[in-house]
C-alpha positions in Angstrom: -8.9 -9.3 33.4 -10.2 -6.3 35.3 -6.7 -4.8 35.3 -6.5 -4.9 31.5 -10.0 -3.4 31.2 -8.6 -0.3 32.7 -5.4 -0.3 30.5 -6.4 2.5 28.2 -7.6 4.7 31.0 -4.2 4.3 32.7 -2.4 5.3 29.5 -4.1 8.7 29.8 -3.3 8.9 33.4 0.4 8.0 32.8 0.8 11.4 31.1 0.4 12.8 34.6 3.5 10.9 35.6 5.5 12.5 32.8 4.7 15.8 34.4 5.9 14.4 37.7 9.1 13.3 36.0 9.7 16.7 34.6 8.9 18.3 38.0 11.2 15.9 39.8 14.0 16.4 37.3 13.9 20.1 37.9 14.0 19.3 41.6 16.9 17.0 41.0 15.4 14.0 42.7 17.2 10.7 42.0 15.9 8.0 39.6 15.3 5.1 42.1 13.0 7.2 44.2 11.1 8.1 41.0 10.6 4.4 40.1 9.3 3.7 43.6 7.0 6.7 43.5 5.6 5.8 40.1 5.2 2.1 41.0 3.4 2.8 44.3 1.2 5.4 42.7 0.2 3.0 39.9 -0.6 0.2 42.4 -2.6 2.7 44.5 -4.7 3.8 41.4 -5.3 0.2 40.3 -6.3 -0.8 43.8 -8.6 2.1 44.2 -10.3 1.5 40.9 -10.7 -2.2 41.3 -12.1 -1.7 44.8 -14.6 0.8 43.5 -15.6 -1.6 40.8 -16.3 -4.4 43.3 -18.3 -2.1 45.6 -20.3 -0.8 42.6 -21.1 -4.3 41.4 -22.2 -5.3 44.9 -24.4 -2.2 45.3 -25.8 -2.7 41.9 -26.8 -6.3 42.8 -28.5 -5.1 46.0 -30.2 -2.3 44.1 -31.8 -4.9 41.8 -33.3 -6.8 44.7 -35.6 -5.9 47.6 -36.1 -7.9 50.8 -39.8 -8.1 51.5 -40.1 -10.4 54.6 -38.2 -12.7 57.0 -39.1 -15.9 58.9 -36.8 -17.0 61.6 -37.2 -20.1 63.8 -34.8 -20.9 66.6 -33.9 -23.5 69.1 -33.7 -22.2 72.7 -30.4 -21.4 74.4 -28.5 -23.5 76.9 -30.6 -25.1 79.6 -30.4 -27.6 82.5 -30.7 -31.2 81.2 -34.0 -32.9 80.6 -32.4 -36.3 80.9 -29.5 -37.5 83.1 -27.6 -40.7 82.8 -28.5 -42.6 86.0 -25.4 -44.7 86.2 -23.1 -41.6 86.4 -22.5 -39.4 89.5 -24.7 -36.4 89.3 -23.2 -33.0 89.0 -24.5 -30.0 91.0 -26.3 -27.2 89.1 -26.0 -24.1 91.3 -29.1 -22.1 91.7 -27.5 -18.9 90.5 -27.5 -20.4 86.9 -31.2 -19.3 86.8 -30.4 -15.6 87.6 -31.4 -13.7 84.5 -28.8 -12.4 82.1 -31.5 -10.4 80.3 -33.7 -8.3 82.4 -36.1 -7.0 79.8 -39.8 -6.9 80.3 -42.2 -8.9 78.2 -45.9 -9.7 78.0 -47.6 -13.0 76.9 -50.5 -13.0 74.6 -52.8 -15.7 73.2 -52.8 -16.0 69.4 -56.1 -14.1 69.4 -54.5 -11.2 71.1 -56.0 -11.7 74.6 -53.7 -11.6 77.6 -52.0 -14.9 78.6 -51.5 -15.6 82.3 -47.8 -15.6 83.0 -48.3 -17.8 86.1 -49.9 -20.7 84.1 -47.2 -23.3 83.5 -47.4 -25.8 80.7 -47.8 -29.5 81.6 -44.1 -30.2 80.7 -42.8 -27.2 82.7 -44.7 -28.4 85.7 -43.2 -31.9 85.3 -39.7 -30.6 84.8 -39.8 -28.3 87.8 -40.8 -31.3 90.0 -37.8 -33.3 88.7 -35.2 -31.4 90.8 -31.6 -31.7 90.0 -28.7 -31.8 92.5 -28.4 -28.2 93.5 -32.1 -27.6 93.8 -33.2 -26.4 90.3 -35.5 -28.0 87.8 -34.8 -29.7 84.6 -35.1 -28.1 81.2 -34.8 -24.5 82.5 -33.0 -21.8 80.4 -30.0 -20.6 82.3 -28.1 -17.3 82.2 -25.7 -18.9 79.8 -28.6 -19.7 77.4 -30.0 -16.1 77.7 -26.6 -14.8 76.8 -26.5 -17.1 73.7 -29.9 -15.8 72.6 -29.0 -12.2 73.3 -26.0 -12.6 71.1 -28.2 -14.1 68.3 -30.4 -11.0 68.6 -27.3 -8.9 68.1 -26.6 -10.8 64.9 -30.2 -10.1 63.7 -29.8 -6.5 64.5 -26.5 -6.2 62.6 -28.0 -7.7 59.4 -31.6 -6.4 59.3 -31.2 -3.0 61.0 -27.6 -1.9 60.6 -26.7 -3.5 57.2 -30.0 -3.9 55.2 -32.0 -1.1 56.9 -34.9 -3.6 56.7 -36.2 -3.1 60.2 -36.5 0.1 62.1 -34.3 0.4 65.2 -37.4 0.8 67.4 -39.5 -2.2 68.5 -42.9 -2.2 66.7 -45.3 -5.2 66.9 -46.8 -4.3 63.5 -43.3 -4.9 62.0 -41.9 -7.7 64.2 -44.1 -10.6 65.3 -42.9 -13.1 68.0 -44.4 -16.5 68.9 -43.1 -19.1 71.3 -44.0 -22.5 72.4 -45.5 -22.6 75.9 -42.2 -23.5 77.7 -40.3 -21.1 80.0 -37.1 -21.9 78.2 -38.4 -20.8 74.7 -40.3 -17.8 76.1 -37.2 -16.5 77.9 -35.1 -17.3 74.7 -37.5 -15.1 72.7 -37.2 -12.3 75.3 -33.4 -12.5 75.1 -33.4 -12.4 71.2 -35.7 -9.3 71.3 -33.5 -7.6 73.8 -30.4 -8.3 71.6 -32.2 -6.7 68.7 -33.7 -3.6 70.3 -32.0 -2.8 73.6 -28.6 -1.3 74.1 -27.9 -3.6 77.1 -29.2 -6.8 78.6 -29.5 -5.0 82.0 -32.3 -2.7 80.8 -35.6 -3.5 82.6 -37.7 -0.4 81.9 -38.4 -1.1 78.3 -41.9 -1.2 76.8 -42.8 -4.9 77.2 -42.0 -7.1 74.3 -45.1 -9.0 73.1 -44.7 -12.8 72.9 -47.6 -14.8 71.4 -48.2 -18.2 72.9 -50.4 -21.2 72.0 -51.5 -23.8 74.5 -49.6 -27.0 74.2 -52.5 -29.2 73.1 -52.8 -27.0 69.9 -49.1 -26.3 69.3 -47.7 -26.9 65.8 -44.1 -25.5 66.4 -42.7 -28.8 67.3 -43.5 -32.6 66.9 -46.3 -32.7 69.4 -47.1 -36.0 71.1 -49.8 -34.4 73.3 -52.2 -33.8 70.4 -51.3 -36.8 68.3 -51.6 -40.4 69.5 -49.9 -41.7 66.4 -46.8 -39.6 67.1 -46.8 -40.8 70.8 -46.6 -44.4 69.5 -44.0 -43.5 66.9 -41.9 -42.0 69.7 -41.9 -45.3 71.6 -40.6 -47.0 68.4 -37.8 -44.5 68.2 -36.7 -45.2 71.7 -36.0 -48.8 70.5 -34.1 -47.6 67.4 -31.0 -49.5 68.5 -32.9 -52.8 68.2 -33.7 -52.1 64.5 -30.8 -50.0 63.2 -28.6 -51.5 60.6 -25.9 -48.8 60.9 -22.9 -50.8 62.0 -20.9 -47.7 63.1 -23.8 -46.5 65.2 -24.4 -49.8 66.9 -20.7 -50.3 67.6 -20.4 -46.9 69.3 -23.7 -47.5 71.2 -22.4 -50.8 72.5 -19.1 -49.2 73.7 -21.0 -46.4 75.4 -23.3 -48.8 77.2 -20.3 -51.0 78.2 -18.6 -48.1 79.8 -21.6 -46.7 81.6 -23.8 -49.8 82.3 -21.1 -52.5 82.3 -23.0 -54.3 79.6 -22.9 -53.9 75.8 -26.0 -56.0 75.4 -28.7 -53.8 73.8 -32.0 -54.2 75.6 -35.2 -52.4 75.1 -35.7 -49.7 77.8 -32.4 -50.5 79.4 -29.8 -49.2 76.9 -28.6 -45.6 77.1 -29.4 -43.7 73.9 -27.1 -41.1 72.4 -30.0 -38.6 72.7 -30.1 -39.0 76.5 -26.3 -39.2 76.8 -25.7 -36.0 74.9 -28.5 -34.1 76.6 -26.7 -34.8 79.9 -23.2 -34.2 78.7 -23.9 -31.0 76.6 -25.6 -29.4 79.6 -22.6 -30.2 81.8 -20.1 -28.9 79.2 -21.8 -25.6 78.3 -22.1 -24.8 82.0 -18.5 -25.7 82.8 -19.4 -28.8 84.9 -17.6 -32.2 85.1 -17.6 -34.6 82.1 -16.1 -38.0 82.9 -12.8 -38.3 81.0 -13.6 -41.8 79.7 -16.7 -40.5 78.0 -15.0 -37.5 76.3 -14.4 -39.5 73.1 -18.1 -39.9 72.6 -18.7 -36.1 72.6 -17.3 -35.7 69.1 -19.6 -38.3 67.5 -22.5 -38.1 69.9 -24.2 -35.2 68.1 -24.3 -37.2 64.9 -25.8 -40.3 66.5 -28.3 -38.3 68.6 -29.4 -36.6 65.3 -29.8 -40.0 63.8 -32.1 -41.0 66.7 -34.0 -37.8 66.5 -34.3 -38.0 62.7 -35.8 -41.5 62.9 -38.6 -39.9 64.8 -39.3 -37.3 62.1 -38.4 -39.2 58.9 -41.0 -41.9 59.7 -43.7 -39.4 59.1 -42.5 -35.9 58.3 -46.0 -34.6 57.8 -46.9 -35.3 61.4 -43.5 -33.9 62.6 -43.7 -30.5 60.9 -46.5 -30.6 58.3 -48.6 -27.9 60.0 -45.5 -25.7 60.6 -44.7 -25.9 56.9 -48.3 -25.0 56.1 -47.9 -22.0 58.5 -44.7 -20.9 56.6 -46.6 -21.1 53.3 -49.4 -18.9 54.7 -46.8 -16.4 56.0 -45.1 -16.2 52.6 -48.4 -15.9 50.7 -49.4 -13.1 52.9 -46.1 -11.3 52.5 -46.2 -11.8 48.7 -49.8 -10.5 48.4 -48.9 -7.5 50.6 -45.9 -6.6 48.4 -47.4 -7.4 45.0 -50.7 -5.7 45.4 -52.1 -2.4 46.5 -54.2 -4.1 49.2 -53.7 -2.9 52.8 -52.8 -6.2 54.3 -51.6 -6.3 57.9 -48.5 -8.5 57.7 -45.3 -8.1 59.8 -42.0 -7.8 58.0 -40.3 -10.2 60.4 -41.8 -13.3 62.0 -39.9 -15.0 64.8 -40.8 -18.4 66.2 -39.0 -19.7 69.3 -39.0 -23.5 69.4 -36.9 -26.6 69.9 -34.2 -28.9 68.5 -36.9 -31.3 67.3 -38.4 -28.4 65.3 -35.2 -27.5 63.5 -34.3 -31.1 62.9 -37.6 -31.8 61.3 -37.3 -28.8 59.1 -33.8 -29.8 58.0 -35.2 -33.2 57.0 -38.2 -31.6 55.2 -35.8 -29.2 53.2 -33.5 -32.1 52.3 -30.6 -30.6 54.3 -30.2 -33.2 57.0 -27.7 -35.4 55.1 -25.5 -32.3 54.6 -25.2 -31.6 58.4 -26.0 -34.9 60.1 -25.7 -33.2 63.5 -28.0 -32.3 66.3 -29.1 -28.6 66.0 -26.9 -26.7 68.5 -28.2 -24.7 71.3 -29.4 -21.3 70.0 -29.5 -22.6 66.4 -31.7 -20.8 63.8 -33.2 -21.4 60.4 -33.9 -18.1 58.6 -36.0 -17.8 55.4 -35.7 -14.5 53.5 -38.2 -13.5 50.8 -36.7 -11.3 48.1 -38.1 -9.6 45.0 -36.3 -9.0 41.7 -36.7 -5.3 40.8 -35.5 -5.7 37.2 -38.8 -7.1 36.2 -42.0 -5.1 36.4 -44.3 -8.2 36.7 -45.3 -9.0 40.3 -45.5 -12.7 39.7 -44.3 -15.4 42.2 -41.5 -16.4 39.9 -40.1 -12.9 40.3 -39.7 -13.5 44.1 -37.2 -15.9 45.5 -36.1 -17.2 48.9 -32.7 -17.3 50.6 -32.2 -19.7 53.5 -29.7 -19.6 56.3 -28.8 -22.2 58.9 -27.0 -20.8 62.0 -26.1 -17.7 60.0 -24.6 -19.7 57.0 -26.2 -19.6 53.5 -27.6 -23.0 52.5 -29.0 -24.2 49.2 -31.9 -26.6 48.8 -31.2 -29.8 46.8 -33.8 -28.7 44.2 -31.9 -25.4 43.5 -28.2 -26.1 44.2 -26.0 -23.0 44.1 -28.8 -20.8 42.8 -31.8 -18.8 44.0 -35.0 -20.8 44.8 -37.9 -18.9 43.3 -41.1 -18.6 45.3 -43.1 -21.0 43.1 -40.5 -23.7 43.5 -40.3 -23.2 47.2 -44.1 -23.5 47.5 -43.8 -26.9 45.9 -41.2 -27.9 48.4 -43.4 -26.8 51.3 -46.5 -28.4 49.8 -44.8 -31.8 49.5 -45.1 -32.3 53.3 -47.4 -29.6 54.5 -50.8 -30.4 56.0 -53.7 -28.3 57.4 -55.4 -29.1 60.7 -57.9 -31.4 59.1 -55.2 -33.4 57.3 -53.1 -33.5 60.5 -56.0 -34.9 62.5 -56.6 -37.6 60.0 -52.9 -38.6 60.1 -52.9 -38.6 63.9 -55.8 -41.0 64.2 -54.5 -43.7 62.0 -53.1 -46.8 63.5 -49.3 -47.0 64.0 -47.6 -50.1 62.7 
């Protein structure tokens, strides 16, 4: 249809070809050449005009919208395993896996802005470092492969928000870019690597002004389902470990039986003895991403293992989504309200344009469940995965009301649509309702955590 919309304009332009014909006749150029010349010229003009029409439409759409803020939350990059399947021969994790790929400097801060002691390890890091793997390195440690993954993610962020949208300045500024990590070495170093990918020309630079990474002590952390500060969740986690005893999913049980038959020599599902897909995939994924041996008779489970591990992980979060990520959803709401108020009023509100949270697979899995997106993916969030929430404003309406703002959500760089707003923008008011459905403040969280699990 676009071609015909240009028809009358081309009639005018065709007069020019008549001049060409006359000029060519005087030069005695043969007819077939003229046909080719005219045909190619016409195609060139059509293509040029249609291309310009598309670019204009795209630029016009972007001109009618303004990006006001971004929230991004990630799973850390590749790490050594937290769990190993005891019935299998251990593989050796060489110590050089812990050599840094990214050499950038960073500084840790408490959420109140005071300095955080780098040498203080969290309880879980201390525990993992004591559980030494074959090769001499601890469990759950970010490797150079993981740092490379997160540096590459930073490059993707740079391309979209600095190079394409011109949303962020190319120079690191803590007033513009806020970073927070859980108190784990693997998430802290993942955050460092993402920042380096955004702001440094090379991962080898080590003379940068230190990146600031804000950290909360684990007993107060809300960036992942936290069993340390919630006795109810700790009990719920024990229930999930016995999911195989209660699950009615025939396909899951069949594959779990076969997996245990191969590894344990018994397909009988017993509490505390069976090998879960979560434990199996944690071991196998760590082997595969680092180029280590995966037994050939277990390869078949790699393709379905992510789905079943996600089922086990989701049973943990679905049972009580408010405990799993309610306070994080509340934090997102506070972030968006702050960004909206800063953009829609003349108040001088100190609010960063980009908020980055470095977290875990359980974090992203819980958010996928809360947003109603788990059924679409049914897969364990991959290493280095991200969920990104962009807040946009429509500029074709002078009213600075929440309904004139909308969110776009991306999972691992791919645009996704919430079930409540399929294939269309989700306005800010509607997104607040989605968040409020499962969000809780600290008081509400404490009440939920002290109830009895049954």
